[in-house]
């Protein structure tokens, strides 16, 4: 996990500081339109993180674009900001979809990127993108984001199964809101305040158990040596303990679980061959 954690820490620092690394050659972009956050990752052709940007968004719900115009505007703004920082244009990007979404949703995710001025050169599914960053060839990657719990099972470097089900961080927030009888927005702040974690954890533990039950169902009939959890909702300290208890398997979480999938999407950005200029 060491090397991947270093790459992830480097990327997190770029997202937090707004700085970029020096680069040579062409750049690849990954766009992760999420239920809670939209993240753009920029890497070089060796998949070294060069820049990144993140903004809260409500672009997607259960894998479906719910806010097309707003999403286009947001991606347009984030693209422009990165281009300004880097001093180059970013023409190409890869997009991602949660596993198991309909053909129509796949298209509309592509349309958002195109609407923002990108040429979409690849569309990958989210847990597969995460697996590339974690360099997993055998095991299961579980992405617990804002709205869903998604899985990719890999064997000998091949994705052999993907699936996705509603239950994510927003369900945790609703549980916190109900428990304390406070509005959703207030509950979201409370849930993500590190100092409050010990108090909040017992309240949301049942939601993590539900996520583990969903994962157990997905894993039925597959032998995996380990499970890797990514996505913002895996941030809770004891998250992996709850999963391990339910699954009876080793469960690993990389540093910055929120940024694994976005970075992996950029890895999958194809760059079209450069056509030589005519004399
Ligand atoms: N420190 C934290 N502790 C607990 N939850 C957190 C923390 N940081 C972020 N989250 C939660 O993680 C979720 C967002 O995660 P992520 O960005 O992976 O989701 P997304 O990609 O937008 O959603 P999806 O993949 O479901 O479309 C939100 O519900 C947010 O509240
Ligand atoms: Mg996500």
mmCIF file of N, CA and C and ligand atoms in Angstrom, residues 32 126 143 145, ligand 2:
data_model
loop_
_atom_site.group_PDB
_atom_site.id
_atom_site.type_symbol
_atom_site.label_atom_id
_atom_site.label_comp_id
_atom_site.label_asym_id
_atom_site.label_seq_id
_atom_site.Cartn_x
_atom_site.Cartn_y
_atom_site.Cartn_z
ATOM 1 N N UNK A 32 -14.592 13.042 -12.266
ATOM 2 C CA UNK A 32 -15.486 12.228 -11.444
ATOM 3 C C UNK A 32 -16.681 13.079 -11.021
ATOM 4 N N UNK A 126 -16.348 3.195 -12.134
ATOM 5 C CA UNK A 126 -15.646 3.833 -11.019
ATOM 6 C C UNK A 126 -14.748 2.898 -10.200
ATOM 7 N N UNK A 143 -16.503 0.932 -3.485
ATOM 8 C CA UNK A 143 -16.520 2.403 -3.489
ATOM 9 C C UNK A 143 -17.781 2.871 -2.774
ATOM 10 N N UNK A 145 -19.540 5.979 -1.819
ATOM 11 C CA UNK A 145 -19.562 7.419 -2.075
ATOM 12 C C UNK A 145 -20.705 8.089 -1.342
HETATM 13 MG MG1 LIG B 2 -17.846 8.433 -6.368
#
